[in-house]
Coordinates of C-alpha atoms and ligand atoms in Angstrom, one line a residue:
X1 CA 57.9 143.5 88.8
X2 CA 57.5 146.8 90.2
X3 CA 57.4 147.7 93.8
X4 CA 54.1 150.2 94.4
X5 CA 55.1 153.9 92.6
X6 CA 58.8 153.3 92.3
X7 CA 60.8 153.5 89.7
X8 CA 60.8 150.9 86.8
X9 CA 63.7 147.9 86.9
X10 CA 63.3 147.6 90.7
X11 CA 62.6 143.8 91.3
X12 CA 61.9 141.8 93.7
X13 CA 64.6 139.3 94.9
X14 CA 62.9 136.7 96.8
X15 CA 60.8 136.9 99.5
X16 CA 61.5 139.8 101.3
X17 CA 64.6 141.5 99.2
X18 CA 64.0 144.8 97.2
X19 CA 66.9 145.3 94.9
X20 CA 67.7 148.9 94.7
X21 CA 69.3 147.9 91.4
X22 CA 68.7 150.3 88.4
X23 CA 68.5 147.9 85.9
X24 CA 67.9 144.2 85.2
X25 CA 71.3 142.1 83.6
X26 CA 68.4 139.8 82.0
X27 CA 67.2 142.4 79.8
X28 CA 70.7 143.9 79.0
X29 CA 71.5 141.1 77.7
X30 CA 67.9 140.6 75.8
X31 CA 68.6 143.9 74.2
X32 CA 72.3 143.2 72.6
X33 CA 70.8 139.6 71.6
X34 CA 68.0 140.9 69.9
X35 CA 70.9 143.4 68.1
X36 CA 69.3 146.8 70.0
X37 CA 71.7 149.7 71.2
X38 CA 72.7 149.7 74.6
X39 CA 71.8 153.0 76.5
X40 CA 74.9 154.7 78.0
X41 CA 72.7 154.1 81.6
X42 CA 72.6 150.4 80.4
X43 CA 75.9 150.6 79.9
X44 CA 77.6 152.4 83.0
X45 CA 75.0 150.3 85.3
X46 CA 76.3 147.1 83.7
X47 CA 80.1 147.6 83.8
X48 CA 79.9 149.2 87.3
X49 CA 77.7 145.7 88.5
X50 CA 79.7 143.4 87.4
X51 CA 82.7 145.2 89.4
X52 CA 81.0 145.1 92.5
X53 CA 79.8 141.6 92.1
X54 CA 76.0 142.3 91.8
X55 CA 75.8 140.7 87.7
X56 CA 77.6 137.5 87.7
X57 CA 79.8 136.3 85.8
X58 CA 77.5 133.8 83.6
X59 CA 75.4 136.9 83.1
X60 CA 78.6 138.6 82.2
X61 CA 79.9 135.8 79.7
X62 CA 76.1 135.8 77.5
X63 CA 76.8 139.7 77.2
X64 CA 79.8 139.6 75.6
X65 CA 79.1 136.7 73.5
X66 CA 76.1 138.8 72.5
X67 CA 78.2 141.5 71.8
X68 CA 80.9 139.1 70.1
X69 CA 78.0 138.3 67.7
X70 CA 76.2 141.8 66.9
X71 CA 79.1 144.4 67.8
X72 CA 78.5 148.0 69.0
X73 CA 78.8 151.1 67.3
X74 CA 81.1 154.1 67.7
X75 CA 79.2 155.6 70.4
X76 CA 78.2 152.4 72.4
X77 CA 82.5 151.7 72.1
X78 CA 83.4 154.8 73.5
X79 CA 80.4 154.4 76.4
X80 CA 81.9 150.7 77.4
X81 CA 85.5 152.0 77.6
X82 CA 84.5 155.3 79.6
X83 CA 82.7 152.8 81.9
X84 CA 85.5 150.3 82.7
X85 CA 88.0 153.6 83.0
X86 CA 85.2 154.9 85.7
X87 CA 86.1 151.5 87.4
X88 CA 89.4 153.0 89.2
X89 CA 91.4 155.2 88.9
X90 CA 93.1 157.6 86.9
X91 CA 97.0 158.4 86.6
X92 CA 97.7 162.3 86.3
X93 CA 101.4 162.7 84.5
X94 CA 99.9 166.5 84.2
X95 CA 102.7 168.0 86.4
X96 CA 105.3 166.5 85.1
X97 CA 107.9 169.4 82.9
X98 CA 108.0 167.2 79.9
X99 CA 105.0 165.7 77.6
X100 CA 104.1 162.0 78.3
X101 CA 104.1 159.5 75.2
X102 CA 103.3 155.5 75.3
X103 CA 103.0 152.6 73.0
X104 CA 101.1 149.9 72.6
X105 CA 101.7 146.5 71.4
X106 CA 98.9 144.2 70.5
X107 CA 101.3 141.4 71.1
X108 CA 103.3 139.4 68.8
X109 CA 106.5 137.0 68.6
X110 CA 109.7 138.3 69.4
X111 CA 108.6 141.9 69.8
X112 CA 110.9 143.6 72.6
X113 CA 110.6 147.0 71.1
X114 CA 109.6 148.2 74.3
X115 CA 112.4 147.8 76.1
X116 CA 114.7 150.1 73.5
X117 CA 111.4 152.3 72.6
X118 CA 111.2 153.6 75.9
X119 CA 114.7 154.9 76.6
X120 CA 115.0 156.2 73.3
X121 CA 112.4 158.2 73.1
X122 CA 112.9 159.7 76.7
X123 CA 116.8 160.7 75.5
X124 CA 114.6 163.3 73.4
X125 CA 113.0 164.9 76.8
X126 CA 109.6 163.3 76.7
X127 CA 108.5 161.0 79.6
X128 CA 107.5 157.3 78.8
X129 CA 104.9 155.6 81.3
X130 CA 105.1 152.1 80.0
X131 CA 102.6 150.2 82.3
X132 CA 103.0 146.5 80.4
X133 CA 101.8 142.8 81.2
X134 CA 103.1 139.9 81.2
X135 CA 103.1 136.9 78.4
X136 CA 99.9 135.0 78.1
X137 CA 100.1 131.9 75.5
X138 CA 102.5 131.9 72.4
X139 CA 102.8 135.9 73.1
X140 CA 105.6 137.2 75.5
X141 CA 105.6 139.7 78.0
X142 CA 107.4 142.6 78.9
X143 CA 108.0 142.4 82.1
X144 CA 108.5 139.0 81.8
X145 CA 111.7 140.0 79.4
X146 CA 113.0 142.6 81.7
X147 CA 112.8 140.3 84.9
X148 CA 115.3 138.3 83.6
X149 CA 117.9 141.1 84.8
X150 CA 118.9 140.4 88.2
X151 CA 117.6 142.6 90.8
X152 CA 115.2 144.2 88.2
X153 CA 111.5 144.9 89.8
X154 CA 108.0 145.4 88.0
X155 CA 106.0 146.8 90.7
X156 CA 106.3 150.3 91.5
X157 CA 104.5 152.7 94.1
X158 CA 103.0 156.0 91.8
X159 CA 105.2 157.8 93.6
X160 CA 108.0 156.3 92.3
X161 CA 106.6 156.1 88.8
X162 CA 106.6 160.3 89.0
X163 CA 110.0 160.7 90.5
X164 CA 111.7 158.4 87.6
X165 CA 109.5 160.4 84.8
X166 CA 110.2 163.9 86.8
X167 CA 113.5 163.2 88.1
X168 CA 114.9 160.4 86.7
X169 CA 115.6 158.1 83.8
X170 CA 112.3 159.9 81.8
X171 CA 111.4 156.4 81.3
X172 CA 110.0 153.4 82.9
X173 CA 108.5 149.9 82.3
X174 CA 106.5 148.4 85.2
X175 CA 103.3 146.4 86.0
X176 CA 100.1 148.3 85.7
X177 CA 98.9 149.2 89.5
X178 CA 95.5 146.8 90.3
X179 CA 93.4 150.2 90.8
X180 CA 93.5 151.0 87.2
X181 CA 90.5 149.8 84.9
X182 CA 89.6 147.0 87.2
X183 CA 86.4 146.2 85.1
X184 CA 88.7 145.6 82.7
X185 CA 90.8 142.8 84.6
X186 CA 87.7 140.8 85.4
X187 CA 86.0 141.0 81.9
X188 CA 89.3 140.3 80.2
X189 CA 89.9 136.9 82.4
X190 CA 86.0 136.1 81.5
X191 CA 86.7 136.9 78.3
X192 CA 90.0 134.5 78.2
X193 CA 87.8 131.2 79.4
X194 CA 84.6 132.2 77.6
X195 CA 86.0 132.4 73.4
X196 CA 85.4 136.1 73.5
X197 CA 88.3 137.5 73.1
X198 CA 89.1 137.9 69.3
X199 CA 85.9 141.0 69.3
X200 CA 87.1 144.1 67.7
X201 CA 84.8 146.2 70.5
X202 CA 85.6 144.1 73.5
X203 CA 89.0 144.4 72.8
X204 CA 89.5 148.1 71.5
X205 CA 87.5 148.6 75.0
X206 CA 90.2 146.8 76.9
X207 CA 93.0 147.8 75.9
X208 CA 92.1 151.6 75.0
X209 CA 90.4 151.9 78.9
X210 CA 93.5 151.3 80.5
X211 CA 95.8 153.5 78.3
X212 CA 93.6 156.6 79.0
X213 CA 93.6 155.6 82.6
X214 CA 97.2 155.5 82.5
X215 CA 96.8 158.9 82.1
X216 CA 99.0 159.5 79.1
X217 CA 99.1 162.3 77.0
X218 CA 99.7 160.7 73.4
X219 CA 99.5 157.1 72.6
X220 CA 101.4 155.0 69.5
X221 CA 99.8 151.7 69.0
X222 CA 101.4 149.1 67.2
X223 CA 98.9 146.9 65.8
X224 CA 100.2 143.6 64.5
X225 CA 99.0 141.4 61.7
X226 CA 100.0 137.9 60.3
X227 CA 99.9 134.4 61.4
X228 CA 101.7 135.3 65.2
X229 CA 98.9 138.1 65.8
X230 CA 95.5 138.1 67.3
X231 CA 94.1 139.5 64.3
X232 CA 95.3 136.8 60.8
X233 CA 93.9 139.3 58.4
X234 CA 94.3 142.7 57.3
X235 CA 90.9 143.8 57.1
X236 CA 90.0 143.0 61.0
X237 CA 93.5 144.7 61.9
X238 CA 92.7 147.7 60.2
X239 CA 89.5 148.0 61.9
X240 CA 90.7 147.3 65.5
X241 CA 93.3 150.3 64.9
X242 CA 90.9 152.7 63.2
X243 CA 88.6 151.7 66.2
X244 CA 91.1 152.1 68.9
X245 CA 92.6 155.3 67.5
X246 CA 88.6 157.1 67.3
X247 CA 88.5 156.0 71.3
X248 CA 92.3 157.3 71.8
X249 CA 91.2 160.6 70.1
X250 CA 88.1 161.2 71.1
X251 CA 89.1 161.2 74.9
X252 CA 91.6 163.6 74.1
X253 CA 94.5 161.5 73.6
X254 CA 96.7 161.9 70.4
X255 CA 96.7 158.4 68.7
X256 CA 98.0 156.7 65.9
X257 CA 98.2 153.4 65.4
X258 CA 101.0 151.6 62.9
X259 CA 99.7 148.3 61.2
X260 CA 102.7 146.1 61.1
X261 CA 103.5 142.5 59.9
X262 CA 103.7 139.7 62.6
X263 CA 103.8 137.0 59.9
X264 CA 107.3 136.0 60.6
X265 CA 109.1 136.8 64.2
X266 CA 110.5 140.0 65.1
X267 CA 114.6 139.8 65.1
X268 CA 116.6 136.8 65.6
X269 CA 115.6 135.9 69.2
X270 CA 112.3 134.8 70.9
X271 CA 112.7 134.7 75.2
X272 CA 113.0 136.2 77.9
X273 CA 116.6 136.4 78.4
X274 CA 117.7 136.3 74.8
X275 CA 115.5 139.1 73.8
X276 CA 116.7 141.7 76.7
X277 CA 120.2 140.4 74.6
X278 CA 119.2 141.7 71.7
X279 CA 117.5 144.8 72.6
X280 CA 120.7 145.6 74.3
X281 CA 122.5 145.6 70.6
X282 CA 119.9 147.4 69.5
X283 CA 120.9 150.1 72.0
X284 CA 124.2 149.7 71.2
X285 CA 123.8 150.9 68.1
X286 CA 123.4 147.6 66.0
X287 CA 120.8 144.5 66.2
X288 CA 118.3 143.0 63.2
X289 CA 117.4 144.9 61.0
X290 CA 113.8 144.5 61.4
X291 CA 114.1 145.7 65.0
X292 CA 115.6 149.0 64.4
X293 CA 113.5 149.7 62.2
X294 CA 109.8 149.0 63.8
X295 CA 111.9 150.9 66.9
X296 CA 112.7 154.2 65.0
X297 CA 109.3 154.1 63.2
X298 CA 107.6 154.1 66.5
X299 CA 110.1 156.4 68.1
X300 CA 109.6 159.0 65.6
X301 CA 105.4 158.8 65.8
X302 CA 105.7 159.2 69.4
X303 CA 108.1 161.9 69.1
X304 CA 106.0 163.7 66.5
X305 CA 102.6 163.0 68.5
X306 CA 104.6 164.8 72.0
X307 CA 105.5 168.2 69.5
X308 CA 109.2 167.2 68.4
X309 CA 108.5 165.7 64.7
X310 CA 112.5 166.6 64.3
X311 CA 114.1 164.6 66.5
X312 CA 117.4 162.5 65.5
X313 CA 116.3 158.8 66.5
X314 CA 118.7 157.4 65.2
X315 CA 121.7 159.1 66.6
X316 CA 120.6 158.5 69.4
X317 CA 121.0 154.6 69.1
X318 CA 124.1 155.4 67.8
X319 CA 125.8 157.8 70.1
X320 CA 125.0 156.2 73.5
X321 CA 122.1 159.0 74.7
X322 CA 119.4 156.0 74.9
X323 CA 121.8 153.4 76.2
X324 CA 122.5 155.9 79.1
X325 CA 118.9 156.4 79.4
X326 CA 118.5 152.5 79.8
X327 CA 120.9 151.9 82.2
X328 CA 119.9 154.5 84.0
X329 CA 116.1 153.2 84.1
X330 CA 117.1 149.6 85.3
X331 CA 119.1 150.8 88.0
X332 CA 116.1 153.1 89.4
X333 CA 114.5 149.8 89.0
X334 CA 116.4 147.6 91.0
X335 CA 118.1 146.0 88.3
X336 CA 121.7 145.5 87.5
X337 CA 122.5 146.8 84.1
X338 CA 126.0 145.3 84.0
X339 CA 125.0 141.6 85.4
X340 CA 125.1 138.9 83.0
X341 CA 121.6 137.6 81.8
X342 CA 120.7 134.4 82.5
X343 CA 121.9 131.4 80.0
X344 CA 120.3 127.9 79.7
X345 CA 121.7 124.5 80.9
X346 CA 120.0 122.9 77.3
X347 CA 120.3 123.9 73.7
X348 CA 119.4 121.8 70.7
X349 CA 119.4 122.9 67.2
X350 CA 116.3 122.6 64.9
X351 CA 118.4 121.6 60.9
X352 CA 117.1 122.1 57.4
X353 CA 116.1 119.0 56.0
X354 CA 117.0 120.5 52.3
X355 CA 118.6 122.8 50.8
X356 CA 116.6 126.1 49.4
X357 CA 115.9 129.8 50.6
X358 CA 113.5 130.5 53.0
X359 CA 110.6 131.4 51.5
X360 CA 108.7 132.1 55.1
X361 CA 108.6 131.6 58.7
X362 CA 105.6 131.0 60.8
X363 CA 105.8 133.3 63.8
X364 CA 102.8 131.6 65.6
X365 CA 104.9 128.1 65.6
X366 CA 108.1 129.9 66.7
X367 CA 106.0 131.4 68.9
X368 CA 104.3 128.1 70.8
X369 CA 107.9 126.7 70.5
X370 CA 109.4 128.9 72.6
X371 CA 106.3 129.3 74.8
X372 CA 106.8 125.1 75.5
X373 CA 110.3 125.6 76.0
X374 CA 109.3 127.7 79.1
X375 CA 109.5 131.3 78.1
X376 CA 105.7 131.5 78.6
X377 CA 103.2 130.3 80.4
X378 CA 99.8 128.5 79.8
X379 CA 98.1 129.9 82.9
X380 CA 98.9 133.3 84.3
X381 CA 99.8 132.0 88.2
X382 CA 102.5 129.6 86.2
X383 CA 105.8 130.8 86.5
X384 CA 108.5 131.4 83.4
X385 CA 112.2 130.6 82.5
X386 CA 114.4 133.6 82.0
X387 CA 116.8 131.5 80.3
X388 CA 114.3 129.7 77.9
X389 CA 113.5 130.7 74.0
X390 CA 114.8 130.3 70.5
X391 CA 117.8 131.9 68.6
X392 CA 116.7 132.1 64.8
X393 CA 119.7 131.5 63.0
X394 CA 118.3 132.3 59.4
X395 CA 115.6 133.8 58.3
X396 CA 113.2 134.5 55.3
X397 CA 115.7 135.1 52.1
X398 CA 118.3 133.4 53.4
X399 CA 119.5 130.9 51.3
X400 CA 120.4 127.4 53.7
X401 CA 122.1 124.0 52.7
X402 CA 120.7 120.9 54.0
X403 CA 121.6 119.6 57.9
X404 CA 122.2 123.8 58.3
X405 CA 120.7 124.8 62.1
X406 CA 117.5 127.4 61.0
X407 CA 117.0 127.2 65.5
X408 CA 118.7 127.0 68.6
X409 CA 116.2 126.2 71.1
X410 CA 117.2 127.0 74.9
X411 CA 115.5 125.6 78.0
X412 CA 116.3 124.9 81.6
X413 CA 114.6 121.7 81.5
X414 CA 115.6 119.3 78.5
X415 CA 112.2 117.0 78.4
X416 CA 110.5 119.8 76.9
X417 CA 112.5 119.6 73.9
X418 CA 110.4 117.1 72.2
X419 CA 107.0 118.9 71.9
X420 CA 109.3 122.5 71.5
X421 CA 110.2 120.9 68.5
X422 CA 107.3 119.2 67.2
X423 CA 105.5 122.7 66.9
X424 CA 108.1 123.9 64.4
X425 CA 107.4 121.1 61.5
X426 CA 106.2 122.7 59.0
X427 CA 107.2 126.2 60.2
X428 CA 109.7 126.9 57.5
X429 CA 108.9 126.6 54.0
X430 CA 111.6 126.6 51.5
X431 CA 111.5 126.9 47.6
X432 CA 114.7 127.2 44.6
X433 CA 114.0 130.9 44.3
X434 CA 114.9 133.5 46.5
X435 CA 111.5 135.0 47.5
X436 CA 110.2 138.6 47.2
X437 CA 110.0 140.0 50.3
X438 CA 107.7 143.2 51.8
X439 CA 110.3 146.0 52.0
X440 CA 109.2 147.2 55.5
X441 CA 107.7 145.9 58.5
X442 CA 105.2 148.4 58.3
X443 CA 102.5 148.0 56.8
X444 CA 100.0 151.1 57.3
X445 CA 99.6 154.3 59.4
X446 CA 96.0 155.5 60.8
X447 CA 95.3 158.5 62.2
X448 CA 92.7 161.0 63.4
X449 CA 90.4 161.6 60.9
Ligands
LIG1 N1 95.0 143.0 75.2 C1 94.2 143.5 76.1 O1 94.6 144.3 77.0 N2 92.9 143.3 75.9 C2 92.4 142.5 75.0 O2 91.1 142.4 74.9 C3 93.2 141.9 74.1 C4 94.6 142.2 74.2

């Protein structure tokens, strides 16, 4: 209905209310269902709503389901993230002396490459603005990892986010501030309770809006694929990093994106606690081979994306420069880099039942596992166990007798051992031959076009 001479999309709201509105949710969502384009004033109307409350969220939930079911295109993508980044605000790391460089994980099992990334890369004189999350489900969470260190504290003013990158370690690792992409952190939630999640635009979107908010200069994204990833299959992967890095670049952001394998766990350790252990051998100089190497791969793209292509990574793991960059960024944290991490109470050992080699490892059982053994948690108000997780004492190619442990599972509390353990039947398969195994973690590299 239109109110005498005024512009169309004003409606009347009962009796007496004119809604001053500039568009109608109803017919937003009318347009995606019927598979139409959104208009960038469709779209920046929409986003900017449902911040303030004005579309609900049931109105919300159809969107996105319409949108689950008839995608957007490039230009519609790159509309919807510019929205939700207009929802808040914006960091500025444009004063610091040193280029900025982040990375993103789309989450897997046992992937702490974080916490070693970051120092590493800031031994080479680049600053590292690692705003993370915590774990939701079967994947773990950064800061979830790195609070297992006494004393150590996520949330940080922006003022002392600047004086760590300007002054201090180069480097840090803390909770992303509520102002930025707030859009983002109500559609995400909706998204979460409404199946809409696993979208290649809704997600691209998410994630992409609050890296350019963040404020970064260039952006790595590690984009996992396998049976412990949001995306099983190659195909969608590929497309959510070829989206992703098109958003990345198009704002002005350098971004690649590495495809890598999330099939089997990353490293021997899944947990909060035992995977700041291992990250801190990988820092020493040593840890799983699997680690270092997704860690200098990622280290070296973010090096070459901030102008130094010719930087020595891996001396640096070697000779102590990021180890001193680590200790240095815990401290400035609040943390206690020399305090012993937290050890369970409980452990119980998972054995072969034959003998054979590993011929694979399910990442997204190991993953569940550990999240029922209390390293994760199942609502994001729950709390989680430091101590908690699994120790994977072979892996694929290994070559195990009958009765040998394959896990050590850790908790605080020893009544969740029972369903920690009935999620790993069936989670190792093991054959007479020693199986052919991919050579590298990586799978694929995608870049500007
Ligand atoms: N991580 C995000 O931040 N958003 C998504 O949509 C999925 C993963």
């Amino acid at each position: 209905m239109q109110a005498g001479g005024q512009a169309p999309h004003l409606r009347w709201e009962g009796k007496e209310k004119l809604s001053t509105e500039a568009f109608d949710a109803v017919e937003i969502i009318a347009t995606k269902r019927d598979k139409h384009r959104l208009s960038d004033e469709q779209i920046d109307w929409v986003i900017d709503a449902y911040t303030r409350g004005v579309v609900a969220d049931e109105q919300m939930a159809a969107l996105n389901m319409a949108i689950f079911l008839n995608g957007m295109d490039r230009a519609e993508i790159a509309r919807w993230t510019q929205a939700m980044i207009d929802s808040g605000e914006r960091m500025d790391f444009s004063t610091l002396p040193r280029p900025t460089a982040d990375k993103h994980s789309t989450g897997g099992v046992g992937d702490k490459i974080t916490l070693p990334l970051a120092p590493l890369v800031a031994a080479f004189d680049v600053a590292v603005p690692q705003l993370s999350g915590r774990g939701l489900g079967h994947t773990g969470g950064t800061l979830d990892k790195l609070e297992a260190i006494p004393g150590w504290q996520a949330f940080l003013s922006n003022e002392k986010i600047m004086e760590m990158l300007g002054e201090g370690a180069g480097a840090v690792i803390c909770a992303a501030g509520a102002g930025l992409a707030p859009a983002d952190k109500k559609l995400y939630a909706l998204r979460d309770i409404t199946s809409t999640v696993e979208c290649v635009p809704l997600i691209a979107s998410s994630i992409m809006s609050k890296k350019i908010a963040e404020g970064t200069g260039s952006l790595v994204l590690d984009v996992k694929v396998g049976s412990g990833a949001f995306m099983k299959d190659r195909e969608r992967a590929e497309e959510l990093a070829r989206t992703m890095v098109d958003l990345g670049t198009d704002a002005g952001v350098t971004t690649v994106a590495l495809l890598t394998n999330m099939d089997t766990p990353l490293g021997l350790t899944v947990g909060n606690a035992l995977e700041v252990r291992e990250s801190l051998e990988v820092l020493a100089g040593g840890g799983p081979a699997d680690v270092v190497e997704l860690t200098l791969a990622l280290a070296r793209e973010m090096l070459t994306a901030a102008g130094k292509p010719d930087a020595d990574v891996e001396a640096a793991l070697k000779d102590g420069r990021a180890m001193d960059r680590w200790r240095r960024m815990i401290s400035e944290q609040g943390g206690d880099p020399d305090a012993p991490l937290p050890v369970a109470a409980h452990t119980e050992e998972v054995r072969a039942d034959s003998e054979g080699y590993i011929q694979s490892m399910d990442a997204l059982a190991v993953g569940v596992s550990s999240w029922r053994l209390g390293a994760g948690r199942a609502r994001k108000e729950d709390p989680v166990q430091a101590e908690a997780g699994i120790e994977i004492l072979a892996k694929p190619g290994d070559f195990v007798r009958a009765g040998q442990p394959i896990f050590r599972l850790h908790t605080q509390t020893p009544e969740r051992f029972e369903r920690a353990i009935a999620s790993l039947d069936g989670a190792v398969v093991l054959g007479a031959n020693a199986p052919k195994l991919p050579d590298s973690v990586v799978l694929d590299r995608i870049a500007a076009n």
